[in-house]
mmCIF file of C-alpha atoms in Angstrom:
data_model
loop_
_atom_site.group_PDB
_atom_site.id
_atom_site.type_symbol
_atom_site.label_atom_id
_atom_site.label_comp_id
_atom_site.label_asym_id
_atom_site.label_seq_id
_atom_site.Cartn_x
_atom_site.Cartn_y
_atom_site.Cartn_z
ATOM 1 C CA UNK S 756 -15.512 2.547 14.980
ATOM 2 C CA UNK S 757 -16.295 0.917 11.641
ATOM 3 C CA UNK S 758 -19.862 -0.472 11.662
ATOM 4 C CA UNK S 759 -19.176 -2.862 8.763
ATOM 5 C CA UNK S 760 -19.012 -6.561 9.699
ATOM 6 C CA UNK S 761 -15.478 -7.787 10.310
ATOM 7 C CA UNK S 762 -15.637 -10.529 7.686
ATOM 8 C CA UNK S 763 -16.672 -8.009 5.029
ATOM 9 C CA UNK S 764 -13.786 -5.691 5.935
ATOM 10 C CA UNK S 765 -11.279 -8.538 5.822
ATOM 11 C CA UNK S 766 -12.656 -9.711 2.483
ATOM 12 C CA UNK S 767 -12.311 -6.171 1.130
ATOM 13 C CA UNK S 768 -8.700 -5.956 2.307
ATOM 14 C CA UNK S 769 -7.909 -9.367 0.833
ATOM 15 C CA UNK S 770 -9.547 -8.669 -2.521
ATOM 16 C CA UNK S 771 -8.270 -5.110 -2.791
ATOM 17 C CA UNK S 772 -4.675 -6.076 -2.035
ATOM 18 C CA UNK S 773 -4.895 -9.039 -4.405
ATOM 19 C CA UNK S 774 -6.105 -6.844 -7.250
ATOM 20 C CA UNK S 775 -3.462 -4.220 -6.475
ATOM 21 C CA UNK S 776 -0.661 -6.775 -6.742
ATOM 22 C CA UNK S 777 -2.262 -8.238 -9.854
ATOM 23 C CA UNK S 778 -2.085 -4.766 -11.379
ATOM 24 C CA UNK S 779 1.539 -4.262 -10.315
ATOM 25 C CA UNK S 780 2.743 -7.638 -11.547
ATOM 26 C CA UNK S 781 0.509 -7.864 -14.603
ATOM 27 C CA UNK S 782 1.416 -4.411 -15.876
ATOM 28 C CA UNK S 783 5.082 -5.265 -15.349
ATOM 29 C CA UNK S 784 4.746 -8.379 -17.487
ATOM 30 C CA UNK S 785 2.870 -6.455 -20.166
ATOM 31 C CA UNK S 786 5.438 -3.660 -20.105
ATOM 32 C CA UNK S 787 8.348 -6.019 -20.722
ATOM 33 C CA UNK S 788 6.379 -7.675 -23.529
ATOM 34 C CA UNK S 789 5.468 -4.429 -25.283
ATOM 35 C CA UNK S 790 8.745 -2.563 -24.649
ATOM 36 C CA UNK S 791 11.394 -5.272 -24.344
ATOM 37 C CA UNK S 792 14.378 -3.022 -25.025
ATOM 38 C CA UNK S 793 13.460 0.103 -23.023
ATOM 39 C CA UNK S 794 13.602 -0.222 -19.233
ATOM 40 C CA UNK S 795 12.573 3.388 -18.725
ATOM 41 C CA UNK S 796 9.426 2.906 -20.766
ATOM 42 C CA UNK S 797 8.729 -0.335 -18.899
ATOM 43 C CA UNK S 798 8.863 1.525 -15.594
ATOM 44 C CA UNK S 799 6.607 4.268 -16.949
ATOM 45 C CA UNK S 800 4.011 1.751 -18.096
ATOM 46 C CA UNK S 801 4.199 -0.143 -14.812
ATOM 47 C CA UNK S 802 3.931 2.986 -12.648
ATOM 48 C CA UNK S 803 1.022 4.532 -14.564
ATOM 49 C CA UNK S 804 -0.993 1.311 -14.454
ATOM 50 C CA UNK S 805 -0.287 0.901 -10.736
ATOM 51 C CA UNK S 806 -1.256 4.481 -9.889
ATOM 52 C CA UNK S 807 -4.558 4.304 -11.760
ATOM 53 C CA UNK S 808 -5.385 0.857 -10.398
ATOM 54 C CA UNK S 809 -4.657 1.931 -6.821
ATOM 55 C CA UNK S 810 -6.951 4.941 -7.099
ATOM 56 C CA UNK S 811 -9.754 2.830 -8.550
ATOM 57 C CA UNK S 812 -9.357 0.156 -5.879
ATOM 58 C CA UNK S 813 -9.485 2.706 -3.059
ATOM 59 C CA UNK S 814 -12.745 4.025 -4.515
ATOM 60 C CA UNK S 815 -14.114 0.481 -4.747
ATOM 61 C CA UNK S 816 -13.191 -0.895 -1.346
ATOM 62 C CA UNK S 817 -12.753 2.244 0.754
ATOM 63 C CA UNK S 818 -16.345 2.451 2.020
ATOM 64 C CA UNK S 819 -16.109 -1.144 3.293
ATOM 65 C CA UNK S 820 -12.700 -1.430 4.972
ATOM 66 C CA UNK S 821 -10.989 1.919 4.486
ATOM 67 C CA UNK S 822 -8.937 0.421 1.638
ATOM 68 C CA UNK S 823 -5.669 0.210 3.551
ATOM 69 C CA UNK S 824 -4.193 -2.648 1.449
ATOM 70 C CA UNK S 825 -1.015 -2.147 3.485
ATOM 71 C CA UNK S 826 0.005 -3.374 6.963
ATOM 72 C CA UNK S 827 1.989 -0.201 7.728
ATOM 73 C CA UNK S 828 -1.079 1.949 7.040
ATOM 74 C CA UNK S 829 -3.163 -0.304 9.276
ATOM 75 C CA UNK S 830 -0.475 -0.239 11.985
ATOM 76 C CA UNK S 831 -0.316 3.554 11.852
ATOM 77 C CA UNK S 832 -4.114 3.706 12.052
ATOM 78 C CA UNK S 833 -4.048 1.574 15.207
ATOM 79 C CA UNK S 834 -1.137 3.446 16.790
ATOM 80 C CA UNK S 835 -2.323 6.976 16.074
ATOM 81 C CA UNK S 836 -5.933 6.275 16.967
ATOM 82 C CA UNK S 837 -5.569 4.221 20.132
ATOM 83 C CA UNK S 838 -5.371 7.158 22.581
ATOM 84 C CA UNK S 839 -8.469 8.767 21.081
ATOM 85 C CA UNK S 840 -10.355 5.483 20.934
ATOM 86 C CA UNK S 841 -10.560 5.597 17.135
ATOM 87 C CA UNK S 842 -9.085 3.606 14.277
ATOM 88 C CA UNK S 843 -8.397 -0.124 14.250
ATOM 89 C CA UNK S 844 -8.266 -2.284 17.362
ATOM 90 C CA UNK S 845 -5.281 -4.566 17.913
ATOM 91 C CA UNK S 846 -7.409 -7.505 16.786
ATOM 92 C CA UNK S 847 -8.452 -5.645 13.648
ATOM 93 C CA UNK S 848 -4.812 -4.858 12.910
ATOM 94 C CA UNK S 849 -3.834 -8.522 13.034
ATOM 95 C CA UNK S 850 -6.736 -9.501 10.815
ATOM 96 C CA UNK S 851 -6.041 -6.742 8.305
ATOM 97 C CA UNK S 852 -2.333 -7.588 8.082
ATOM 98 C CA UNK S 853 -3.049 -11.278 7.504
ATOM 99 C CA UNK S 854 -5.738 -10.592 4.895
ATOM 100 C CA UNK S 855 -3.476 -8.112 3.103
ATOM 101 C CA UNK S 856 -0.542 -10.514 3.012
ATOM 102 C CA UNK S 857 -2.597 -13.458 1.776
ATOM 103 C CA UNK S 858 -4.238 -11.189 -0.777
ATOM 104 C CA UNK S 859 -0.874 -10.003 -2.067
ATOM 105 C CA UNK S 860 0.320 -13.574 -2.573
ATOM 106 C CA UNK S 861 -2.941 -14.439 -4.332
ATOM 107 C CA UNK S 862 -2.535 -11.393 -6.557
ATOM 108 C CA UNK S 863 0.895 -12.504 -7.756
ATOM 109 C CA UNK S 864 -0.392 -15.985 -8.462
ATOM 110 C CA UNK S 865 -3.355 -14.586 -10.397
ATOM 111 C CA UNK S 866 -1.110 -12.347 -12.512
ATOM 112 C CA UNK S 867 1.252 -15.233 -13.226
ATOM 113 C CA UNK S 868 -1.637 -17.407 -14.395
ATOM 114 C CA UNK S 869 -3.145 -14.646 -16.562
ATOM 115 C CA UNK S 870 0.114 -14.413 -18.488
ATOM 116 C CA UNK S 871 0.527 -18.190 -18.796
ATOM 117 C CA UNK S 872 3.396 -18.372 -16.324
ATOM 118 C CA UNK S 873 3.952 -20.840 -13.489
ATOM 119 C CA UNK S 874 1.491 -20.083 -10.696
ATOM 120 C CA UNK S 875 4.351 -19.685 -8.212
ATOM 121 C CA UNK S 876 7.818 -18.796 -9.466
ATOM 122 C CA UNK S 877 9.952 -17.180 -6.789
ATOM 123 C CA UNK S 878 11.775 -14.108 -8.017
ATOM 124 C CA UNK S 879 15.505 -14.044 -8.616
ATOM 125 C CA UNK S 880 15.664 -10.225 -8.692
ATOM 126 C CA UNK S 881 18.031 -9.176 -5.905
ATOM 127 C CA UNK S 882 17.113 -5.878 -4.249
ATOM 128 C CA UNK S 883 19.435 -5.947 -1.230
ATOM 129 C CA UNK S 884 21.325 -2.672 -0.854
ATOM 130 C CA UNK S 885 21.452 0.187 1.611
ATOM 131 C CA UNK S 886 20.352 2.841 -0.870
ATOM 132 C CA UNK S 887 17.276 0.764 -1.760
ATOM 133 C CA UNK S 888 16.370 0.423 1.923
ATOM 134 C CA UNK S 889 16.705 4.177 2.320
ATOM 135 C CA UNK S 890 14.355 4.582 -0.630
ATOM 136 C CA UNK S 891 11.805 2.397 1.148
ATOM 137 C CA UNK S 892 12.091 4.461 4.344
ATOM 138 C CA UNK S 893 11.410 7.648 2.385
ATOM 139 C CA UNK S 894 8.560 6.148 0.341
ATOM 140 C CA UNK S 895 6.812 4.661 3.361
ATOM 141 C CA UNK S 896 7.196 7.711 5.593
ATOM 142 C CA UNK S 897 5.801 9.964 2.870
ATOM 143 C CA UNK S 898 2.843 7.656 2.304
ATOM 144 C CA UNK S 899 1.929 7.628 6.000
ATOM 145 C CA UNK S 900 2.219 11.402 6.249
ATOM 146 C CA UNK S 901 0.066 11.931 3.161
ATOM 147 C CA UNK S 902 -2.730 9.587 4.218
ATOM 148 C CA UNK S 903 -3.070 10.884 7.760
ATOM 149 C CA UNK S 904 -2.701 14.527 6.757
ATOM 150 C CA UNK S 905 -5.625 14.041 4.382
ATOM 151 C CA UNK S 906 -7.707 12.378 7.083
ATOM 152 C CA UNK S 907 -6.977 15.003 9.735
ATOM 153 C CA UNK S 908 -7.651 17.955 7.420
ATOM 154 C CA UNK S 909 -10.978 16.575 6.245
ATOM 155 C CA UNK S 910 -9.834 15.722 2.728
ATOM 156 C CA UNK S 911 -10.316 11.941 2.718
ATOM 157 C CA UNK S 912 -12.456 12.307 -0.401
ATOM 158 C CA UNK S 913 -9.339 13.039 -2.463
ATOM 159 C CA UNK S 914 -7.376 10.080 -1.063
ATOM 160 C CA UNK S 915 -7.878 7.849 -4.136
ATOM 161 C CA UNK S 916 -6.321 10.420 -6.461
ATOM 162 C CA UNK S 917 -3.696 11.649 -3.997
ATOM 163 C CA UNK S 918 -2.464 8.228 -2.889
ATOM 164 C CA UNK S 919 -2.419 6.916 -6.453
ATOM 165 C CA UNK S 920 -0.480 9.985 -7.594
ATOM 166 C CA UNK S 921 2.023 9.681 -4.741
ATOM 167 C CA UNK S 922 2.758 6.011 -5.418
ATOM 168 C CA UNK S 923 3.036 6.665 -9.148
ATOM 169 C CA UNK S 924 5.503 9.475 -8.520
ATOM 170 C CA UNK S 925 7.450 7.510 -5.904
ATOM 171 C CA UNK S 926 8.171 4.820 -8.496
ATOM 172 C CA UNK S 927 10.441 7.459 -10.023
ATOM 173 C CA UNK S 928 11.860 9.519 -7.166
ATOM 174 C CA UNK S 929 12.892 6.613 -4.913
ATOM 175 C CA UNK S 930 15.761 4.230 -5.622
ATOM 176 C CA UNK S 931 13.612 1.229 -4.644
ATOM 177 C CA UNK S 932 10.664 2.104 -6.957
ATOM 178 C CA UNK S 933 8.511 2.481 -3.845
ATOM 179 C CA UNK S 934 7.148 -0.821 -2.639
ATOM 180 C CA UNK S 935 6.221 0.931 0.663
ATOM 181 C CA UNK S 936 4.117 -2.054 1.720
ATOM 182 C CA UNK S 937 5.193 -5.245 3.555
ATOM 183 C CA UNK S 938 2.291 -7.306 2.197
ATOM 184 C CA UNK S 939 2.953 -6.275 -1.390
ATOM 185 C CA UNK S 940 6.670 -6.908 -0.880
ATOM 186 C CA UNK S 941 5.963 -10.478 0.237
ATOM 187 C CA UNK S 942 3.502 -11.013 -2.598
ATOM 188 C CA UNK S 943 5.952 -9.798 -5.223
ATOM 189 C CA UNK S 944 8.436 -12.475 -4.148
ATOM 190 C CA UNK S 945 6.097 -15.046 -5.737
ATOM 191 C CA UNK S 946 6.680 -13.883 -9.315
ATOM 192 C CA UNK S 947 9.914 -13.963 -11.296
ATOM 193 C CA UNK S 948 8.926 -11.027 -13.501
ATOM 194 C CA UNK S 949 9.674 -7.305 -13.859
ATOM 195 C CA UNK S 950 7.976 -6.481 -10.532
ATOM 196 C CA UNK S 951 9.487 -9.343 -8.557
ATOM 197 C CA UNK S 952 11.792 -9.284 -5.552
ATOM 198 C CA UNK S 953 13.982 -12.170 -4.426
ATOM 199 C CA UNK S 954 12.748 -13.793 -1.196
ATOM 200 C CA UNK S 955 16.144 -13.113 0.398
ATOM 201 C CA UNK S 956 15.636 -9.381 -0.242
ATOM 202 C CA UNK S 957 12.206 -9.246 1.417
ATOM 203 C CA UNK S 958 13.322 -8.930 5.075
ATOM 204 C CA UNK S 959 15.487 -5.877 4.369
ATOM 205 C CA UNK S 960 12.636 -4.144 2.572
ATOM 206 C CA UNK S 961 10.153 -4.939 5.336
ATOM 207 C CA UNK S 962 12.475 -3.630 8.039
ATOM 208 C CA UNK S 963 13.009 -0.431 6.042
ATOM 209 C CA UNK S 964 9.249 -0.051 5.655
ATOM 210 C CA UNK S 965 8.783 -0.408 9.418
ATOM 211 C CA UNK S 966 11.398 2.292 9.966
ATOM 212 C CA UNK S 967 9.498 4.426 7.481
ATOM 213 C CA UNK S 968 6.299 3.739 9.414
ATOM 214 C CA UNK S 969 7.900 5.018 12.627
ATOM 215 C CA UNK S 970 9.326 8.083 10.899
ATOM 216 C CA UNK S 971 6.060 8.859 9.136
ATOM 217 C CA UNK S 972 3.996 8.463 12.305
ATOM 218 C CA UNK S 973 6.378 10.682 14.278
ATOM 219 C CA UNK S 974 6.302 13.396 11.618
ATOM 220 C CA UNK S 975 2.520 13.190 11.392
ATOM 221 C CA UNK S 976 2.175 13.612 15.154
ATOM 222 C CA UNK S 977 4.518 16.593 15.107
ATOM 223 C CA UNK S 978 2.602 18.338 12.336
ATOM 224 C CA UNK S 979 -0.918 17.173 13.237
ATOM 225 C CA UNK S 980 -1.000 16.485 16.998
ATOM 226 C CA UNK S 981 -4.752 15.787 16.912
ATOM 227 C CA UNK S 982 -4.498 13.244 14.132
ATOM 228 C CA UNK S 983 -5.772 10.406 16.331
ATOM 229 C CA UNK S 984 -9.252 11.913 16.274
ATOM 230 C CA UNK S 985 -9.434 11.254 12.532
ATOM 231 C CA UNK S 986 -8.114 7.674 12.483
ATOM 232 C CA UNK S 987 -11.548 6.328 11.538
ATOM 233 C CA UNK S 988 -11.273 8.205 8.222
ATOM 234 C CA UNK S 989 -8.172 6.333 6.987
ATOM 235 C CA UNK S 990 -7.877 5.819 4.051
ATOM 236 C CA UNK S 991 -11.483 6.568 3.063
ATOM 237 C CA UNK S 992 -14.280 7.515 5.449
ATOM 238 C CA UNK S 993 -16.110 4.403 6.684
ATOM 239 C CA UNK S 994 -19.550 5.996 6.936
ATOM 240 C CA UNK S 995 -20.220 6.169 3.217
ATOM 241 C CA UNK S 996 -18.130 9.219 2.454
ATOM 242 C CA UNK S 997 -18.794 11.837 5.130
ATOM 243 C CA UNK S 998 -15.480 13.512 5.880
ATOM 244 C CA UNK S 999 -14.615 15.000 9.289
ATOM 245 C CA UNK S 1000 -15.340 18.679 9.769
ATOM 246 C CA UNK S 1001 -11.968 19.831 11.068
ATOM 247 C CA UNK S 1002 -10.460 21.014 7.793
ATOM 248 C CA UNK S 1003 -7.499 23.289 8.338
ATOM 249 C CA UNK S 1004 -6.943 22.222 11.951
ATOM 250 C CA UNK S 1005 -3.915 20.236 13.091
#
C-alpha cells in the first residue's frame, strides 16, 4: 500500500501526464518546424524527445505515485495486485485514470499555447484503420509486460530507462507510432499538430489499447505467476526506491 497521501499521488499523476503530453505534442511541433520536408526526421525528433522526457518524468514522479501516467498501467496494477492485496484499490484506479486524462488534455493545451497556437484545436489527423489498431494492441501489451516483468524481478530501478527506451523504439516498430495510453490518446485529440489524432479515431485506439491491456496482463501472468506480489512496485517503488528482493523469481 502506498503511504503517500492520495491528493499528492493524484497531483503527481496529473502533472506527470500533462508534462508527458506537452513533450509529445511540443516536440512534434518543433520537429515539423525544423524539418518541414522530412517526415522520417520529424518522427525521429519526436520519438527521441518523448523517450527522454518519459524517463525523466518517471524519475521525478515515481516516488510519489509510481509514475503510471497511463490508465492501462493503473488498471493492470489493480487487476494483477488485487488477489495479493497489493497495488491500487478500485478507488485509486478511478482517481488515477481521471487525473491522467485531465492531465493529458492540459498537456496538449499547454503545448499549443507555448507554440502560439489556439489553446484547443481538435485534430483532423485520421488514424482509423485495422493495422493501426493492431499496432496499438502490440504496443500496449509489450508495455504492460515490460513494466510488470521489471517489478516482479526486482528491477524497478531501471524502469525509467527501460520504459523510455521501449516507447521510443515502439514509435518505429508499430504502425500506430505507439500511443499505448488511453489518456494520452484523448489528450492528443486536442491539438491539430504532428502528434494529433482526430476525435473520431480515439475510440478505436482506446479499444485496441484495452485489448492490449488484456493480452499483456495474460502474458505477464503466464510468465510471472507471482507478479501480484510486486504490484506495489509499479512503475517505480513507492517506498523511496527500495526494490523487492525476489530477483530472478517468477
